[in-house]
mmCIF file of C-alpha atoms in Angstrom:
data_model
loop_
_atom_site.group_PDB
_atom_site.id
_atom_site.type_symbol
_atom_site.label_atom_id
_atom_site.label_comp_id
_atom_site.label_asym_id
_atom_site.label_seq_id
_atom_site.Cartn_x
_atom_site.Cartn_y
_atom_site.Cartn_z
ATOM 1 C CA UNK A 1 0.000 0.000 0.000
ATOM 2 C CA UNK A 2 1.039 3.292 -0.977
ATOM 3 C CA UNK A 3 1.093 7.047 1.225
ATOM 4 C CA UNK A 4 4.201 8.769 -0.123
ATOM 5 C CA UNK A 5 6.706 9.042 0.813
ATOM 6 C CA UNK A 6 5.753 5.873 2.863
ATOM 7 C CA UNK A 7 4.571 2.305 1.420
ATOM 8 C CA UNK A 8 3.512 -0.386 3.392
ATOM 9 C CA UNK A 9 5.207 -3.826 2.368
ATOM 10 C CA UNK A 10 3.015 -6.920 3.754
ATOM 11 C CA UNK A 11 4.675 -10.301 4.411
ATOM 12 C CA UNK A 12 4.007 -13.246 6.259
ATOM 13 C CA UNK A 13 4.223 -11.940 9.975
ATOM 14 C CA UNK A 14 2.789 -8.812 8.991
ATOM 15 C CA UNK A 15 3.923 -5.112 7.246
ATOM 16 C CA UNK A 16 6.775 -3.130 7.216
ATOM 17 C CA UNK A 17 6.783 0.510 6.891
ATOM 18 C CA UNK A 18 9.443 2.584 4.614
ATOM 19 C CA UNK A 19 9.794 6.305 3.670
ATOM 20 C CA UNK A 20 10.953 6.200 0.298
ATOM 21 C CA UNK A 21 11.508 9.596 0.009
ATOM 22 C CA UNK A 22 14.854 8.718 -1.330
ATOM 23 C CA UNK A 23 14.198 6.176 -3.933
ATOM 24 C CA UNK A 24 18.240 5.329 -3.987
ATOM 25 C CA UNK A 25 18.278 5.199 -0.210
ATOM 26 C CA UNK A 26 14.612 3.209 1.309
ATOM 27 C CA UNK A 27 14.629 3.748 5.661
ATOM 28 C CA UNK A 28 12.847 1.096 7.488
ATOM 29 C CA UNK A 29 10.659 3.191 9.796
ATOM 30 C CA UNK A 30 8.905 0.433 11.645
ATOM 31 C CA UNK A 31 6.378 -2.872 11.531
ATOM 32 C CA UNK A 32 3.126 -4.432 12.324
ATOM 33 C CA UNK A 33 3.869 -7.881 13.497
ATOM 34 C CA UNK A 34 1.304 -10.736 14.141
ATOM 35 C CA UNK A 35 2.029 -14.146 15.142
ATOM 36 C CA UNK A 36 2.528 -16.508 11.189
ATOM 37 C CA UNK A 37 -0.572 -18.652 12.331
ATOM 38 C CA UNK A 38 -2.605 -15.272 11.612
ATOM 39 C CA UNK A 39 -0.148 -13.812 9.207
ATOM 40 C CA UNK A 40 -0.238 -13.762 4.896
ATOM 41 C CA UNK A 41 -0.730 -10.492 4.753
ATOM 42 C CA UNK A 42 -1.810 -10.848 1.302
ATOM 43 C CA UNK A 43 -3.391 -7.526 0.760
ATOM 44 C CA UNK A 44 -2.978 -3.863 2.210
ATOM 45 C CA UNK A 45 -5.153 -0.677 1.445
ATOM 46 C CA UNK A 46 -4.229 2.660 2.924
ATOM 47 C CA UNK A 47 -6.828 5.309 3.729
ATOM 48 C CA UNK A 48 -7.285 8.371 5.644
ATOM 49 C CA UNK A 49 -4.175 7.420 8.246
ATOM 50 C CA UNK A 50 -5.356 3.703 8.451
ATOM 51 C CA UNK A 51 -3.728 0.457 6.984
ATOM 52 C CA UNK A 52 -6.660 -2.321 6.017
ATOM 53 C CA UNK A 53 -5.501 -6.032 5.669
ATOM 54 C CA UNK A 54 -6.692 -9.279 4.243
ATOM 55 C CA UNK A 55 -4.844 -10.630 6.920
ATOM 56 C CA UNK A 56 -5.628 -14.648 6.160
ATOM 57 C CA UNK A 57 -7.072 -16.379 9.930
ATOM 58 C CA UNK A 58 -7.656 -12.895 11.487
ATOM 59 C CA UNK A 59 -10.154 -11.905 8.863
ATOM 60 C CA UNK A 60 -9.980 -7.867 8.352
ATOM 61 C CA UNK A 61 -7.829 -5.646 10.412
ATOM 62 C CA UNK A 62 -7.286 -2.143 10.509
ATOM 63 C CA UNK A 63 -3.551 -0.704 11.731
ATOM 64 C CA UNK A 64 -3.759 3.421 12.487
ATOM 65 C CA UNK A 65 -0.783 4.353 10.931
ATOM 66 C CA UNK A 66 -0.829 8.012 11.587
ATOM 67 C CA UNK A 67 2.321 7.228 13.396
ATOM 68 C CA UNK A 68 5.022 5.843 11.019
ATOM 69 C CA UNK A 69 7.393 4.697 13.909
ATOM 70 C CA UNK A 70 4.647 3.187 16.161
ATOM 71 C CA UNK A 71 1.563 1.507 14.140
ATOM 72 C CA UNK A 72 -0.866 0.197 16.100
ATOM 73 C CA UNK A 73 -4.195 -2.320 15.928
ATOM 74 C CA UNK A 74 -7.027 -0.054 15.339
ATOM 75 C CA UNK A 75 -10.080 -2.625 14.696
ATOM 76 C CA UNK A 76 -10.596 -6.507 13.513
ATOM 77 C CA UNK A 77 -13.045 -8.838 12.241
ATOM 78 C CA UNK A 78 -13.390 -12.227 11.326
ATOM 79 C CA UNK A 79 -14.493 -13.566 8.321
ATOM 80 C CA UNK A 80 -16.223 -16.352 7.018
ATOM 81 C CA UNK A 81 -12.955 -18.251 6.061
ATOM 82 C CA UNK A 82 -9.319 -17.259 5.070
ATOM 83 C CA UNK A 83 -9.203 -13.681 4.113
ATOM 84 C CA UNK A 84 -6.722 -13.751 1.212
ATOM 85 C CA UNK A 85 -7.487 -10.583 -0.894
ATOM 86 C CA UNK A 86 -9.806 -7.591 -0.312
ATOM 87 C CA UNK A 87 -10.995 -4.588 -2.405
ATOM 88 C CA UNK A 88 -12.255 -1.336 -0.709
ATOM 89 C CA UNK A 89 -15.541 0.601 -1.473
ATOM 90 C CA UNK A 90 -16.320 3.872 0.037
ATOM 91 C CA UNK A 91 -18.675 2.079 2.928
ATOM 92 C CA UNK A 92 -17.420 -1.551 2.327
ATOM 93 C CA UNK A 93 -14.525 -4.134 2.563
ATOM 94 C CA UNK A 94 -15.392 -6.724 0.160
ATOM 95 C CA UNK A 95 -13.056 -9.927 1.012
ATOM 96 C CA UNK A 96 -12.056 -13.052 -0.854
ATOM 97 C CA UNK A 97 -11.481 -16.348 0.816
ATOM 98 C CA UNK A 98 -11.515 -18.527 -2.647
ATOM 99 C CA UNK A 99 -14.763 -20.208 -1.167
ATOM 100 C CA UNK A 100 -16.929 -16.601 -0.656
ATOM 101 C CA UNK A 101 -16.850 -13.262 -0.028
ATOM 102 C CA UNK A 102 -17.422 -11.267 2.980
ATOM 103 C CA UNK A 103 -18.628 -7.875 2.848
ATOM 104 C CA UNK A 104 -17.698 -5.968 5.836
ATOM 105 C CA UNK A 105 -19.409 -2.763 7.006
ATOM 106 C CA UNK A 106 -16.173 -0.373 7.370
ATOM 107 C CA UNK A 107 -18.151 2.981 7.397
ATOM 108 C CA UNK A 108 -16.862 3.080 11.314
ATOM 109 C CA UNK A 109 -13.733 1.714 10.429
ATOM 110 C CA UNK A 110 -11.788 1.496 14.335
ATOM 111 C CA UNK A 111 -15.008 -1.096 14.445
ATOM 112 C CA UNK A 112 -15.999 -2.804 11.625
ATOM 113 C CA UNK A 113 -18.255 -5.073 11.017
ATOM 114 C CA UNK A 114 -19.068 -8.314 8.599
ATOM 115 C CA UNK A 115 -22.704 -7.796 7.161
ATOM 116 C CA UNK A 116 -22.896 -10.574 4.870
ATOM 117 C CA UNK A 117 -21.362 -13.616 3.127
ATOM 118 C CA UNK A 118 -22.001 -14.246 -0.791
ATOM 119 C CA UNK A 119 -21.203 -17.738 -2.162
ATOM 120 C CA UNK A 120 -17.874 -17.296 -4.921
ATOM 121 C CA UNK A 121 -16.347 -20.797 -5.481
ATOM 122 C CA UNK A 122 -12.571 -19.609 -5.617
ATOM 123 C CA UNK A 123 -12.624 -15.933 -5.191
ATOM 124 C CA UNK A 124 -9.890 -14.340 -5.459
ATOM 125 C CA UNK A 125 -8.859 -10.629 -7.331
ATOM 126 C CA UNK A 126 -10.984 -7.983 -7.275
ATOM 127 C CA UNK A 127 -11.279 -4.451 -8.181
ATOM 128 C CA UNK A 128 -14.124 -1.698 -8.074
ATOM 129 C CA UNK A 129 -15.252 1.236 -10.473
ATOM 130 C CA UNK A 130 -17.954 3.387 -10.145
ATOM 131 C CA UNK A 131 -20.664 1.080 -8.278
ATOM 132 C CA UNK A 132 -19.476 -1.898 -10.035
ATOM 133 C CA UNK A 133 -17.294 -4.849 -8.249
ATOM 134 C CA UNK A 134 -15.517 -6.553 -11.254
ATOM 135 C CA UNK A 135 -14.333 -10.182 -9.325
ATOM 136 C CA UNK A 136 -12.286 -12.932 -10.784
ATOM 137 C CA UNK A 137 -13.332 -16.336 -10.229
ATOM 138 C CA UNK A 138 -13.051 -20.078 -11.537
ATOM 139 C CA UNK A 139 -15.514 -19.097 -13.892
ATOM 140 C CA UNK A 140 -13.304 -15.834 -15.284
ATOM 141 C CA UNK A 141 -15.175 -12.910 -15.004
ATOM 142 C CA UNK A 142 -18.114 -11.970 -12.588
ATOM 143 C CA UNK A 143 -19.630 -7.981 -12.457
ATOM 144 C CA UNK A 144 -21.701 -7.608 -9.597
ATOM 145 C CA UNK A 145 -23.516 -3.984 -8.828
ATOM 146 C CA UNK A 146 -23.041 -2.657 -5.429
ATOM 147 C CA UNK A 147 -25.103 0.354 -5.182
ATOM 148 C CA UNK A 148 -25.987 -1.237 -2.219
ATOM 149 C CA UNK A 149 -22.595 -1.687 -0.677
ATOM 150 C CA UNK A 150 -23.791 -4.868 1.582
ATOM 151 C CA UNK A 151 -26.852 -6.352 -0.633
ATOM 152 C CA UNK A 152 -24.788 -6.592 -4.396
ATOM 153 C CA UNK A 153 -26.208 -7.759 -7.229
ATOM 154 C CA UNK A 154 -25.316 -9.662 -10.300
ATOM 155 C CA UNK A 155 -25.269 -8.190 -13.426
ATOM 156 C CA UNK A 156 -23.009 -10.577 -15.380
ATOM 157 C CA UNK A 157 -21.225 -13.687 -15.229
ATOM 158 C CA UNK A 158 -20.256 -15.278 -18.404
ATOM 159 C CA UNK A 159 -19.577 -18.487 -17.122
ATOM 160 C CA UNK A 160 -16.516 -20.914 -17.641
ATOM 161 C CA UNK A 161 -13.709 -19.012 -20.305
ATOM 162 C CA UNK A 162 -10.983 -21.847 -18.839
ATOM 163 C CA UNK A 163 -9.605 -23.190 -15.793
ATOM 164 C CA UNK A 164 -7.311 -21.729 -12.791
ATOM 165 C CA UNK A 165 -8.527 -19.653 -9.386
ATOM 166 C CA UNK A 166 -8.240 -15.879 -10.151
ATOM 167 C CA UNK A 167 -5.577 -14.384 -8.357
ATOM 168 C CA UNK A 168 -6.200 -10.705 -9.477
ATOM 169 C CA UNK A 169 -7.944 -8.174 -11.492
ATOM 170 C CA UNK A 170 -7.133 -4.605 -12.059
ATOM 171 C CA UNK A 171 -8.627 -2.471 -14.589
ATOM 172 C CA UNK A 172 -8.012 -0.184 -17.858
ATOM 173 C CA UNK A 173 -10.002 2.127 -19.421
ATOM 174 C CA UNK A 174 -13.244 -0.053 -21.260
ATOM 175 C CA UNK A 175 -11.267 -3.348 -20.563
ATOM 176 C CA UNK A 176 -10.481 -5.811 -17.652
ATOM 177 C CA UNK A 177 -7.289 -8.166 -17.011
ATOM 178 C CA UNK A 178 -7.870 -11.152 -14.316
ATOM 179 C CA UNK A 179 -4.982 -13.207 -13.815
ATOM 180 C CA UNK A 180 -5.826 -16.725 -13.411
ATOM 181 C CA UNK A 181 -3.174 -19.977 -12.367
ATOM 182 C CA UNK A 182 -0.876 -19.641 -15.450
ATOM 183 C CA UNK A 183 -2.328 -16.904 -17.732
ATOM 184 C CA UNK A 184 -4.342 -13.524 -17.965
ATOM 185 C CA UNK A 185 -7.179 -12.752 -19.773
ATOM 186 C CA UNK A 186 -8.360 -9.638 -21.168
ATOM 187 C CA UNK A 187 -12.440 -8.491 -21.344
ATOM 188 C CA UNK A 188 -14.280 -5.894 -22.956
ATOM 189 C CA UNK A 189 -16.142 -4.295 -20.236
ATOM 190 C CA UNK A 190 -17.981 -1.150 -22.245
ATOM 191 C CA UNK A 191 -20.886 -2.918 -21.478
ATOM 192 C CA UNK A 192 -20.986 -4.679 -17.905
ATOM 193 C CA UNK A 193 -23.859 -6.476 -18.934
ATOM 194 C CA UNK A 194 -22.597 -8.283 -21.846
ATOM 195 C CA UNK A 195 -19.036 -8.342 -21.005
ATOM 196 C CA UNK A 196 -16.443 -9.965 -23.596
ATOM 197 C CA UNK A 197 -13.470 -11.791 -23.244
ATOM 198 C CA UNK A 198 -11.053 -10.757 -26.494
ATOM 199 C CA UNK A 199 -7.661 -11.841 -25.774
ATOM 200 C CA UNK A 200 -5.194 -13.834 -23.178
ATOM 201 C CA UNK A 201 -1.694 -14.717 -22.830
ATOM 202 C CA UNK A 202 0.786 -16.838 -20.615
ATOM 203 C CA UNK A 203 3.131 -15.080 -18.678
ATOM 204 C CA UNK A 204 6.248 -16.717 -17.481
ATOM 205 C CA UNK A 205 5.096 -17.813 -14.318
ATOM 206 C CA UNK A 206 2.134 -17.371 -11.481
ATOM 207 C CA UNK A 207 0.584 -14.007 -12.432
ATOM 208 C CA UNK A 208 0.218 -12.687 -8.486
ATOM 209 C CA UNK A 209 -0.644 -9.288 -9.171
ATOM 210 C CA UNK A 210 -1.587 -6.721 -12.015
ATOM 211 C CA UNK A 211 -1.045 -2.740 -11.981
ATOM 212 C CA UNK A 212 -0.979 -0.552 -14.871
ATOM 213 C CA UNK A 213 1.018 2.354 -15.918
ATOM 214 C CA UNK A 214 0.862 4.626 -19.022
ATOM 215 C CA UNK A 215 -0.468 1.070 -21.531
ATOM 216 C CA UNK A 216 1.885 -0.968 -20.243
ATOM 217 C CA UNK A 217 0.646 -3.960 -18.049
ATOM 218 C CA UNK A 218 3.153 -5.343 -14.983
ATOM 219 C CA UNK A 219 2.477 -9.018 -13.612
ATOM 220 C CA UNK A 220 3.958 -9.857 -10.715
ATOM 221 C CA UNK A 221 4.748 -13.284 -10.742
ATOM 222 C CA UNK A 222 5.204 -16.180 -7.798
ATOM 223 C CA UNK A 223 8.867 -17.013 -7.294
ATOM 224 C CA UNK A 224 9.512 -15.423 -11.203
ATOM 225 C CA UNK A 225 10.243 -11.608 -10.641
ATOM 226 C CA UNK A 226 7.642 -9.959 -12.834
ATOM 227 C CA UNK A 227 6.702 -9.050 -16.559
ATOM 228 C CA UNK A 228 5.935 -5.848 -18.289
ATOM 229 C CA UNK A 229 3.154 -6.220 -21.214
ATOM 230 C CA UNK A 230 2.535 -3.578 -23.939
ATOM 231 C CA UNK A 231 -1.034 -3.609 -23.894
ATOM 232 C CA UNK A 232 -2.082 0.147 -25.810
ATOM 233 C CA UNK A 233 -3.726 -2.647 -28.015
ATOM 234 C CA UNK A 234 -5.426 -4.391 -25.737
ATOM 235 C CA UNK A 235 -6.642 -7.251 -28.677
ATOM 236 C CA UNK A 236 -3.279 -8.168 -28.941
ATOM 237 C CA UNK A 237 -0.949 -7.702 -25.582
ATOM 238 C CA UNK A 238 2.472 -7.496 -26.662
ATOM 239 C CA UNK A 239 5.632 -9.018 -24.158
ATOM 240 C CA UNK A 240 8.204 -5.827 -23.596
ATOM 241 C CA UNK A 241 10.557 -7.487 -20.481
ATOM 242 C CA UNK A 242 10.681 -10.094 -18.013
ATOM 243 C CA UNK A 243 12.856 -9.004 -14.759
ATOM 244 C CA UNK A 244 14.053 -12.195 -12.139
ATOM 245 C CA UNK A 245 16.308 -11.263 -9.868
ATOM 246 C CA UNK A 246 16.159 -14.744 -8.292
ATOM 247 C CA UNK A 247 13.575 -13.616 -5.324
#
């Protein structure tokens, strides 16, 4: 998660904080350590002086950060299951445990609250727009309106496109990338009714995480450093580099 010039780095016991003010030169300031049963912090979100994790057996929690040398728990929830990834609304912490997602009332965030459970066989990678929660799943693609932030409602699913959990989705523009076991596929999304699935490709390894910058696509990948795609033609993603540095 990002506040310059601090980001917050999750890992298995919990999140370290670094002012990288100096890009040449990152300071450790601090971390939020849990004990590794409740650890896998597998997703951070930074808001308004607050750090919110997916933080895997301890559901949600929320770390007040205002204090870069001394964060400290703020609020938790549980979950239904394993929190693995999470996506933030204005009012609502929607969270993936690859069996379901819990939707967790974060409008009084020191105490939050879980509202609801919706069945999603192998959630995992979401992202929001507007008042539309785009979700990757088994089945590739699912658009859900959440107008009301803790009653959603369908308004797509295309069914099966091909095999693999999702891992992640990010956004771009009128088109939508979820990264699946071994590959990524790309969607149409003009219309989140009818959306359309136009291209894919295999990176060269686990696609973990997507993020754009300026049409160019990077994939993190599992134990494989990460990939940069050229996708300014979004029919036909183009590889540009692969960087490993062995970690």
């Amino acid at each position: 998660a990002v506040n310059l010039p601090y980001i917050y780095v999750g890992d298995v016991y919990g999140f370290s904080i670094w002012n990288v003010s100096d890009l040449n030169n990152p300071t450790y300031l601090s971390g939020f350590k849990s004990d590794r049963a409740t650890g896998y912090q597998e997703r951070l979100y930074y808001r308004d002086g607050l750090v919110y994790i997916a933080a895997y057996t301890s559901g949600l929690q929320v770390v007040d950060v205002s204090d870069p040398l001394q964060p400290v728990l703020a609020g938790q929830t549980k979950t239904n299951a394993y929190a693995w990834d999470m996506v933030l609304s204005d009012d609502a912490a929607y969270i993936m445990d690859f069996f379901s997602m819990s939707i967790v009332d974060i409008r009084r965030p020191r105490y939050p609250v879980t509202r609801t459970n919706v069945d999603a066989m192998f959630a995992n990678g979401a992202a929001i727009r507007d008042n539309y929660l785009f979700l990757g799943y088994v089945d590739g693609l699912r658009i859900m309106d959440i107008s009301e932030p803790f009653d959603p409602v369908d308004v797509s699913d295309i069914g099966p496109t091909g095999g693999g959990t999702a891992e992640t989705v990010d956004l771009d523009g009128n088109f939508a990338y979820v990264g699946h076991g071994s590959y990524v596929e790309v969607y149409d999304i003009s219309d989140v009714t009818d959306p359309i699935q136009i291209s894919y490709f295999y990176p060269p390894g686990h696609p973990r995480k997507l993020q754009f910058h300026d049409g160019y696509l990077y994939t993190v990948l599992d134990d494989n450093g990460f990939q940069i795609m050229d996708v300014r033609d979004p029919y036909n993603p183009l590889p540009v580099l692969h960087v490993n540095d062995g970690v």
